[in-house]
């Protein structure tokens, strides 16, 4: 029997964000100065009190298996944080802690979707959604949005995508990759369709603590009475607390779905890292000033990126209400030659920008939107200044 890869995994696209980050790292390792705006991860080290809590947990002997869905203190802290910040009542049993929010998403699709179910995903979408859905045998239904709507799904577009097989709607606000944030009214319009058409909604709220200016975040499940019964909310510590490497994310869901995901996880990975769970507990229960400080820095970077993109010839991006991405429209710069290299699409544009100017971004095509490039500004202002100057040089480079 030849050693072959399963059909399911053959059909899987590897994560483009992680692939571009790996390319940037390779170039760096070869001695080049690289301006890396590819991966979406805070450049800050995890705040000290969180690191200290992890050390203390190890020294106290919290080095064993924990309950599969997480230590009771962390599950209670997650429930408390949603109660205090959003007025939502969840019991700790409705919280399932996993190995990062990406794992939480995998658990959701696996626990809820049957083969043939349709999962509606507005594009541009984060690279992993469609692939994780496909792994379950369900079908991602990609629904295009418009830049003029700040890439937000409208009630009309949602209704037009519905079929008798529609099962689930996936929403990410603030959005990766566009940074756009739905207003409570815009979300409520979608919630009404979900109720009317009996859809489950996955609300990915991983960027909810990173909101800029006068923008206001609304947690999806709060928008109509009873909505929490059809909503699975995803969140975690990766972005708000600069804890990407600790791998802790979670879901809040109706109890029977939480039980199903717990049982899946018990066979799949067991508990997430015990030490990381104690660190996440310290993040939620400890002082929150670190979140505000990081947000203030992200906010300065966002202002800078917005201004510079506005200054560059024929580039634009939508309003960034949250997260740390600019989704830049590069359409006017395709179909030409850059120092002899012909560039017709966003993948070629990003690869040529990396090759010629050592600036790493991610092609819009990976997010289901050709003609764009995603730039993560979770990196220092100095890097952004130098990197955007190089993007300018690239745009002005001779044919
Ligand atoms: N959802 C979105 C929208 C993301 O951008 C990320 C970032 N990787 C995740 C989920 C997963 O986060 P993590 O697995 O690092 O907790
Ligand atoms: N969410 C981040 C990004 O979009 C991290 C990388 C990943 O997991 O895809 O860049």
Short mmCIF file of C-alpha atoms and ligand atoms in Angstrom, two decimals:
data_model
loop_
_atom_site.label_atom_id
_atom_site.label_comp_id
_atom_site.label_asym_id
_atom_site.label_seq_id
_atom_site.Cartn_x
_atom_site.Cartn_y
_atom_site.Cartn_z
CA UNK A 1 0.00 0.00 0.00
CA UNK A 2 1.68 3.25 -1.09
CA UNK A 3 2.02 5.94 1.56
CA UNK A 4 -0.41 8.60 0.32
CA UNK A 5 -2.02 11.64 1.87
CA UNK A 6 -5.75 11.54 2.54
CA UNK A 7 -8.05 13.28 0.08
CA UNK A 8 -9.27 15.62 2.81
CA UNK A 9 -5.80 16.83 3.66
CA UNK A 10 -4.70 16.96 0.03
CA UNK A 11 -7.51 19.45 -0.52
CA UNK A 12 -6.33 21.61 2.39
CA UNK A 13 -4.59 24.92 1.66
CA UNK A 14 -1.74 25.53 4.10
CA UNK A 15 -2.08 28.73 6.14
CA UNK A 16 -0.88 31.61 3.91
CA UNK A 17 -0.29 33.92 6.88
CA UNK A 18 2.05 31.42 8.50
CA UNK A 19 3.67 30.64 5.12
CA UNK A 20 4.47 34.31 4.46
CA UNK A 21 5.77 34.67 8.02
CA UNK A 22 8.03 31.66 7.44
CA UNK A 23 9.33 33.17 4.18
CA UNK A 24 10.10 36.44 6.00
CA UNK A 25 11.94 34.56 8.76
CA UNK A 26 13.97 32.61 6.19
CA UNK A 27 15.04 35.83 4.53
CA UNK A 28 15.94 37.29 7.93
CA UNK A 29 18.00 34.20 8.75
CA UNK A 30 19.96 34.75 5.53
CA UNK A 31 21.14 38.06 7.00
CA UNK A 32 18.69 40.48 5.29
CA UNK A 33 16.84 43.24 7.13
CA UNK A 34 13.20 42.33 6.67
CA UNK A 35 10.11 44.48 7.32
CA UNK A 36 7.68 41.86 8.42
CA UNK A 37 4.02 42.86 8.24
CA UNK A 38 2.84 39.34 7.49
CA UNK A 39 1.69 37.50 10.57
CA UNK A 40 -0.90 38.99 12.90
CA UNK A 41 0.74 38.76 16.27
CA UNK A 42 1.58 41.47 18.77
CA UNK A 43 5.29 42.25 18.88
CA UNK A 44 5.09 42.86 22.65
CA UNK A 45 6.36 40.25 25.08
CA UNK A 46 3.60 38.91 27.37
CA UNK A 47 3.21 41.30 30.35
CA UNK A 48 5.42 40.53 33.35
CA UNK A 49 2.69 39.69 35.88
CA UNK A 50 1.35 37.03 33.50
CA UNK A 51 4.79 35.50 32.97
CA UNK A 52 5.30 35.49 36.73
CA UNK A 53 1.98 33.74 37.29
CA UNK A 54 3.13 30.99 34.91
CA UNK A 55 6.40 30.55 36.81
CA UNK A 56 4.53 30.45 40.11
CA UNK A 57 2.12 27.85 38.69
CA UNK A 58 5.00 25.61 37.63
CA UNK A 59 6.69 25.97 40.99
CA UNK A 60 3.44 25.18 42.78
CA UNK A 61 3.31 21.89 40.89
CA UNK A 62 0.60 22.73 38.36
CA UNK A 63 2.40 20.55 35.88
CA UNK A 64 -0.16 17.77 35.50
CA UNK A 65 -3.16 17.08 33.31
CA UNK A 66 -6.04 19.37 34.13
CA UNK A 67 -9.74 18.80 33.46
CA UNK A 68 -10.19 18.53 29.67
CA UNK A 69 -12.15 21.77 29.22
CA UNK A 70 -9.83 23.77 31.47
CA UNK A 71 -9.24 24.47 35.15
CA UNK A 72 -12.45 25.56 36.91
CA UNK A 73 -10.92 28.92 37.90
CA UNK A 74 -10.21 29.84 34.27
CA UNK A 75 -13.62 28.72 33.02
CA UNK A 76 -15.20 30.80 35.78
CA UNK A 77 -12.99 33.79 34.96
CA UNK A 78 -14.00 33.67 31.28
CA UNK A 79 -17.69 33.50 32.24
CA UNK A 80 -17.19 36.39 34.68
CA UNK A 81 -15.44 38.53 32.05
CA UNK A 82 -18.38 38.12 29.62
CA UNK A 83 -20.82 38.91 32.45
CA UNK A 84 -18.95 42.03 33.52
CA UNK A 85 -18.07 43.42 30.12
CA UNK A 86 -21.10 42.37 28.06
CA UNK A 87 -23.83 41.48 30.56
CA UNK A 88 -24.03 37.90 29.24
CA UNK A 89 -24.82 35.12 31.71
CA UNK A 90 -22.77 31.98 31.10
CA UNK A 91 -21.99 29.24 33.60
CA UNK A 92 -18.37 28.00 33.76
CA UNK A 93 -19.63 24.73 32.21
CA UNK A 94 -20.46 26.65 29.05
CA UNK A 95 -16.82 27.64 28.62
CA UNK A 96 -14.43 25.24 26.87
CA UNK A 97 -10.75 26.21 26.92
CA UNK A 98 -8.63 24.93 24.02
CA UNK A 99 -5.18 25.18 22.46
CA UNK A 100 -5.72 28.62 20.96
CA UNK A 101 -8.80 30.08 19.31
CA UNK A 102 -7.88 28.25 16.09
CA UNK A 103 -8.39 24.97 17.95
CA UNK A 104 -11.66 26.30 19.37
CA UNK A 105 -12.87 26.93 15.82
CA UNK A 106 -11.87 23.43 14.78
CA UNK A 107 -13.81 22.04 17.76
CA UNK A 108 -16.89 24.04 16.84
CA UNK A 109 -17.02 22.90 13.22
CA UNK A 110 -16.28 19.30 14.12
CA UNK A 111 -18.84 19.21 16.91
CA UNK A 112 -21.63 20.96 15.01
CA UNK A 113 -21.30 20.47 11.24
CA UNK A 114 -22.35 17.39 9.31
CA UNK A 115 -21.15 16.61 5.80
CA UNK A 116 -23.11 18.68 3.29
CA UNK A 117 -24.00 21.45 5.76
CA UNK A 118 -23.30 24.91 4.40
CA UNK A 119 -21.33 27.40 6.43
CA UNK A 120 -21.62 30.99 5.25
CA UNK A 121 -18.34 32.87 5.40
CA UNK A 122 -18.22 36.53 4.32
CA UNK A 123 -15.12 37.37 2.28
CA UNK A 124 -12.54 38.68 2.88
CA UNK A 125 -12.18 36.03 5.60
CA UNK A 126 -9.39 34.83 7.84
CA UNK A 127 -7.38 32.11 6.06
CA UNK A 128 -8.25 29.22 8.39
CA UNK A 129 -12.05 29.40 8.38
CA UNK A 130 -12.81 27.76 5.06
CA UNK A 131 -10.13 25.10 5.48
CA UNK A 132 -11.30 24.11 8.97
CA UNK A 133 -14.87 23.86 7.69
CA UNK A 134 -13.78 21.65 4.77
CA UNK A 135 -12.07 19.25 7.17
CA UNK A 136 -15.47 18.30 8.58
CA UNK A 137 -17.01 17.55 5.17
CA UNK A 138 -19.23 20.62 5.44
CA UNK A 139 -19.18 23.20 2.63
CA UNK A 140 -17.89 26.73 3.04
CA UNK A 141 -20.12 29.16 1.13
CA UNK A 142 -18.08 32.26 0.49
CA UNK A 143 -20.11 35.45 0.20
CA UNK A 144 -18.39 38.48 -1.26
CA UNK A 145 -18.73 41.86 0.43
CA UNK A 146 -17.89 45.31 -0.93
CA UNK A 147 -15.11 47.66 -0.03
CA UNK A 148 -17.68 50.48 -0.15
CA UNK A 149 -19.53 48.69 2.73
CA UNK A 150 -16.21 48.45 4.61
CA UNK A 151 -16.31 44.75 3.68
CA UNK A 152 -19.26 44.06 5.95
CA UNK A 153 -21.89 41.47 5.15
CA UNK A 154 -25.33 43.02 4.60
CA UNK A 155 -28.69 41.45 5.33
CA UNK A 156 -29.43 41.34 1.58
CA UNK A 157 -26.23 39.55 0.69
CA UNK A 158 -26.76 37.06 3.52
CA UNK A 159 -30.32 36.36 2.42
CA UNK A 160 -29.21 35.82 -1.18
CA UNK A 161 -26.70 33.17 -0.06
CA UNK A 162 -29.17 31.07 1.95
CA UNK A 163 -30.26 27.63 0.79
CA UNK A 164 -32.11 24.81 2.58
CA UNK A 165 -28.67 23.44 3.57
CA UNK A 166 -27.48 26.65 5.25
CA UNK A 167 -26.55 25.75 8.81
CA UNK A 168 -24.09 28.25 10.15
CA UNK A 169 -22.93 31.85 9.70
CA UNK A 170 -19.41 32.86 10.63
CA UNK A 171 -18.78 36.46 11.69
CA UNK A 172 -15.50 38.07 12.67
CA UNK A 173 -15.73 41.55 14.15
CA UNK A 174 -13.35 43.36 14.38
CA UNK A 175 -12.26 41.61 11.24
CA UNK A 176 -9.12 39.83 10.28
CA UNK A 177 -8.08 40.73 7.54
CA UNK A 178 -9.85 44.08 7.02
CA UNK A 179 -9.95 45.63 10.50
CA UNK A 180 -13.56 46.65 9.93
CA UNK A 181 -15.97 46.59 12.84
CA UNK A 182 -19.72 45.95 12.57
CA UNK A 183 -21.94 48.43 14.40
CA UNK A 184 -24.54 46.97 16.79
CA UNK A 185 -27.24 47.85 14.23
CA UNK A 186 -25.45 46.07 11.40
CA UNK A 187 -25.02 42.96 13.55
CA UNK A 188 -28.62 43.07 14.70
CA UNK A 189 -29.81 43.02 11.07
CA UNK A 190 -27.78 39.83 10.55
CA UNK A 191 -28.99 38.39 13.87
CA UNK A 192 -32.59 38.79 12.71
CA UNK A 193 -31.90 36.78 9.56
CA UNK A 194 -30.15 34.12 11.67
CA UNK A 195 -33.19 33.85 13.95
CA UNK A 196 -35.64 33.85 11.05
CA UNK A 197 -33.72 31.17 9.14
CA UNK A 198 -32.64 29.16 12.17
CA UNK A 199 -28.89 29.56 11.65
CA UNK A 200 -26.16 28.91 14.19
CA UNK A 201 -23.78 31.87 14.42
CA UNK A 202 -20.10 31.62 15.23
CA UNK A 203 -18.95 35.01 16.53
CA UNK A 204 -15.17 35.27 16.45
CA UNK A 205 -14.48 38.07 18.93
CA UNK A 206 -10.74 37.52 19.34
CA UNK A 207 -9.99 41.19 18.55
CA UNK A 208 -12.72 42.66 20.77
CA UNK A 209 -10.28 44.41 23.13
CA UNK A 210 -8.56 46.20 20.23
CA UNK A 211 -11.10 48.88 19.28
CA UNK A 212 -10.08 52.36 18.07
CA UNK A 213 -11.39 55.90 18.39
CA UNK A 214 -15.14 56.30 18.71
CA UNK A 215 -15.91 52.82 17.49
CA UNK A 216 -18.06 50.68 19.77
CA UNK A 217 -17.89 46.89 20.02
CA UNK A 218 -21.00 44.80 20.58
CA UNK A 219 -20.79 41.14 21.52
CA UNK A 220 -23.04 39.33 19.04
CA UNK A 221 -24.98 37.22 21.56
CA UNK A 222 -26.23 40.35 23.38
CA UNK A 223 -28.14 41.76 20.43
CA UNK A 224 -31.47 39.98 20.74
CA UNK A 225 -33.06 38.03 23.59
CA UNK A 226 -32.34 34.33 23.20
CA UNK A 227 -29.58 34.87 20.64
CA UNK A 228 -27.01 33.23 22.93
CA UNK A 229 -28.86 29.95 22.41
CA UNK A 230 -27.82 29.87 18.75
CA UNK A 231 -24.43 31.60 19.12
CA UNK A 232 -21.01 30.14 19.74
CA UNK A 233 -18.57 32.86 20.73
CA UNK A 234 -14.83 32.47 20.24
CA UNK A 235 -12.22 34.45 22.11
CA UNK A 236 -8.84 34.03 23.78
CA UNK A 237 -5.72 35.68 25.12
CA UNK A 238 -3.51 35.67 22.01
CA UNK A 239 -4.20 39.18 20.75
CA UNK A 240 -5.35 41.23 23.75
CA UNK A 241 -2.57 40.07 26.08
CA UNK A 242 0.20 39.37 23.55
CA UNK A 243 0.05 35.64 24.33
CA UNK A 244 0.12 33.99 20.90
CA UNK A 245 2.71 31.41 21.91
CA UNK A 246 0.83 30.20 25.00
CA UNK A 247 -1.98 28.73 22.90
CA UNK A 248 -5.08 29.46 24.93
CA UNK A 249 -8.47 30.22 23.37
CA UNK A 250 -12.04 29.38 24.36
CA UNK A 251 -15.67 29.13 23.35
CA UNK A 252 -18.85 30.20 25.10
CA UNK A 253 -21.80 28.15 23.91
CA UNK A 254 -25.03 26.43 24.93
CA UNK A 255 -24.27 23.64 27.46
CA UNK A 256 -24.91 20.68 25.11
CA UNK A 257 -22.47 22.09 22.53
CA UNK A 258 -19.88 22.72 25.25
CA UNK A 259 -20.27 19.11 26.39
CA UNK A 260 -19.83 17.84 22.83
CA UNK A 261 -16.68 19.90 22.31
CA UNK A 262 -15.31 18.76 25.66
CA UNK A 263 -15.81 15.17 24.68
CA UNK A 264 -14.18 15.75 21.27
CA UNK A 265 -11.23 17.48 22.93
CA UNK A 266 -10.88 14.63 25.45
CA UNK A 267 -10.03 12.33 22.53
CA UNK A 268 -8.15 14.85 20.50
CA UNK A 269 -5.70 16.81 22.64
CA UNK A 270 -6.82 16.47 26.29
CA UNK A 271 -6.45 19.73 28.22
CA UNK A 272 -4.56 22.74 26.90
CA UNK A 273 -1.21 23.37 28.64
CA UNK A 274 -1.69 23.60 32.41
CA UNK A 275 0.90 26.36 32.80
CA UNK A 276 -0.64 28.42 29.99
CA UNK A 277 -4.04 28.13 31.63
CA UNK A 278 -2.69 29.67 34.84
CA UNK A 279 -1.07 32.41 32.79
CA UNK A 280 -4.40 33.09 31.03
CA UNK A 281 -6.13 33.19 34.42
CA UNK A 282 -3.67 35.87 35.57
CA UNK A 283 -4.31 37.76 32.32
CA UNK A 284 -8.07 37.86 32.91
CA UNK A 285 -8.02 38.41 36.66
CA UNK A 286 -4.95 40.65 36.97
CA UNK A 287 -4.53 44.36 36.24
CA UNK A 288 -5.88 45.34 32.81
CA UNK A 289 -3.66 48.37 32.33
CA UNK A 290 -1.39 46.34 30.04
CA UNK A 291 -4.24 45.92 27.55
CA UNK A 292 -4.82 49.68 27.50
CA UNK A 293 -1.13 50.40 27.04
CA UNK A 294 -0.80 48.01 24.12
CA UNK A 295 -4.00 49.38 22.61
CA UNK A 296 -2.63 52.93 22.85
CA UNK A 297 0.47 51.84 20.96
CA UNK A 298 -1.58 49.97 18.32
CA UNK A 299 -3.68 53.09 17.97
CA UNK A 300 -0.62 55.25 17.18
CA UNK A 301 0.49 52.70 14.60
CA UNK A 302 -2.95 52.59 13.03
CA UNK A 303 -2.99 56.37 12.65
CA UNK A 304 0.42 56.29 11.04
CA UNK A 305 -0.45 53.45 8.64
CA UNK A 306 -3.71 55.11 7.67
CA UNK A 307 -1.99 58.41 6.94
CA UNK A 308 0.85 56.84 4.95
CA UNK A 309 -1.45 54.64 2.86
CA UNK A 310 -3.48 57.76 2.07
CA UNK A 311 -0.29 59.49 0.88
CA UNK A 312 0.85 56.66 -1.38
CA UNK A 313 -0.21 56.78 -5.02
CA UNK A 314 -3.49 54.99 -5.79
CA UNK A 315 -3.62 52.87 -2.63
CA UNK A 316 -6.57 52.82 -0.25
CA UNK A 317 -7.90 50.87 2.71
CA UNK A 318 -11.20 50.78 4.55
CA UNK A 319 -11.95 52.21 7.98
CA UNK A 320 -10.10 50.16 10.60
CA UNK A 321 -12.34 50.12 13.66
CA UNK A 322 -10.36 47.39 15.39
CA UNK A 323 -7.73 44.62 15.20
CA UNK A 324 -4.29 45.43 13.75
CA UNK A 325 -4.59 45.03 10.02
CA UNK A 326 -4.86 47.28 6.99
CA UNK A 327 -6.36 45.59 3.95
CA UNK A 328 -4.85 47.61 1.17
CA UNK A 329 -6.42 47.94 -2.27
CA UNK A 330 -3.57 47.41 -4.76
CA UNK A 331 -5.70 46.99 -7.88
CA UNK A 332 -4.25 50.07 -9.60
CA UNK A 333 -0.78 48.53 -9.29
CA UNK A 334 -1.48 45.17 -10.91
CA UNK A 335 -0.93 44.40 -14.58
CA UNK A 336 2.45 46.10 -14.78
CA UNK A 337 6.13 45.29 -14.56
CA UNK A 338 8.36 46.07 -11.58
CA UNK A 339 12.03 46.13 -12.60
CA UNK A 340 11.35 43.53 -15.22
CA UNK A 341 9.01 41.35 -13.14
CA UNK A 342 5.46 41.14 -14.43
CA UNK A 343 2.85 41.34 -11.64
CA UNK A 344 -0.77 40.43 -12.40
CA UNK A 345 -2.25 39.40 -9.06
CA UNK A 346 -1.93 39.93 -5.33
CA UNK A 347 0.23 36.83 -4.75
CA UNK A 348 2.74 37.98 -7.35
CA UNK A 349 2.65 41.51 -5.94
CA UNK A 350 3.37 40.35 -2.36
CA UNK A 351 6.13 37.96 -3.45
CA UNK A 352 7.77 40.61 -5.63
CA UNK A 353 7.53 43.19 -2.83
CA UNK A 354 9.27 40.71 -0.55
CA UNK A 355 11.94 39.83 -3.13
CA UNK A 356 12.70 43.41 -4.20
CA UNK A 357 12.18 45.39 -1.00
CA UNK A 358 12.23 42.78 1.81
CA UNK A 359 8.73 43.78 2.93
CA UNK A 360 6.45 40.88 3.91
CA UNK A 361 2.66 41.21 3.58
CA UNK A 362 -0.05 38.63 2.82
CA UNK A 363 -1.84 38.37 -0.54
CA UNK A 364 -5.54 39.20 -0.56
CA UNK A 365 -6.27 36.04 -2.55
CA UNK A 366 -5.50 33.99 0.58
CA UNK A 367 -8.40 35.80 2.27
CA UNK A 368 -10.74 35.31 -0.68
CA UNK A 369 -10.25 38.84 -2.08
CA UNK A 370 -8.02 39.30 -5.13
CA UNK A 371 -6.57 42.78 -5.65
CA UNK A 372 -5.62 43.44 -2.03
CA UNK A 373 -2.69 42.92 0.33
CA UNK A 374 -2.94 42.63 4.11
CA UNK A 375 -0.50 44.57 6.20
CA UNK A 376 -0.29 43.78 9.91
CA UNK A 377 0.70 46.77 12.02
CA UNK A 378 1.42 44.73 15.14
CA UNK A 379 5.01 45.82 14.81
CA UNK A 380 7.04 48.87 15.84
CA UNK A 381 6.52 52.36 14.39
CA UNK A 382 10.14 52.39 13.24
CA UNK A 383 9.57 49.18 11.27
CA UNK A 384 6.37 50.59 9.83
CA UNK A 385 8.05 53.86 8.82
CA UNK A 386 10.90 52.10 7.06
CA UNK A 387 8.69 49.39 5.54
CA UNK A 388 6.14 51.84 4.15
CA UNK A 389 8.95 53.89 2.61
CA UNK A 390 10.01 50.70 0.87
CA UNK A 391 6.46 50.03 -0.31
CA UNK A 392 6.50 53.55 -1.75
CA UNK A 393 9.79 52.84 -3.52
CA UNK A 394 8.32 49.59 -4.87
CA UNK A 395 5.24 51.35 -6.24
CA UNK A 396 7.42 53.94 -7.93
CA UNK A 397 9.93 51.43 -9.26
CA UNK A 398 10.56 51.50 -13.01
CA UNK A 399 9.15 48.90 -15.33
N1 LIG B 1 -9.51 34.07 14.82
C1 LIG B 1 -8.93 35.08 14.16
C2 LIG B 1 -9.81 36.02 13.42
C3 LIG B 1 -7.55 35.24 14.18
O1 LIG B 1 -7.00 36.26 13.52
C4 LIG B 1 -6.76 34.33 14.89
C5 LIG B 1 -5.27 34.54 14.88
N2 LIG B 1 -4.51 33.46 14.69
C6 LIG B 1 -7.41 33.28 15.55
C7 LIG B 1 -8.78 33.17 15.50
C8 LIG B 1 -6.66 32.22 16.30
O2 LIG B 1 -5.97 32.72 17.39
P1 LIG B 1 -5.11 31.76 18.32
O3 LIG B 1 -5.22 30.40 17.81
O4 LIG B 1 -3.72 32.31 18.25
O5 LIG B 1 -5.69 31.93 19.69
N1 LIG B 2 -4.22 35.26 13.08
C1 LIG B 2 -2.90 35.59 12.70
C2 LIG B 2 -2.85 36.04 11.25
O1 LIG B 2 -3.86 36.09 10.61
C3 LIG B 2 -1.91 34.55 13.07
C4 LIG B 2 -1.49 33.54 12.06
C5 LIG B 2 -2.51 32.48 11.86
O2 LIG B 2 -2.78 31.73 12.78
O3 LIG B 2 -3.04 32.47 10.75
O4 LIG B 2 -1.81 36.38 10.79
#
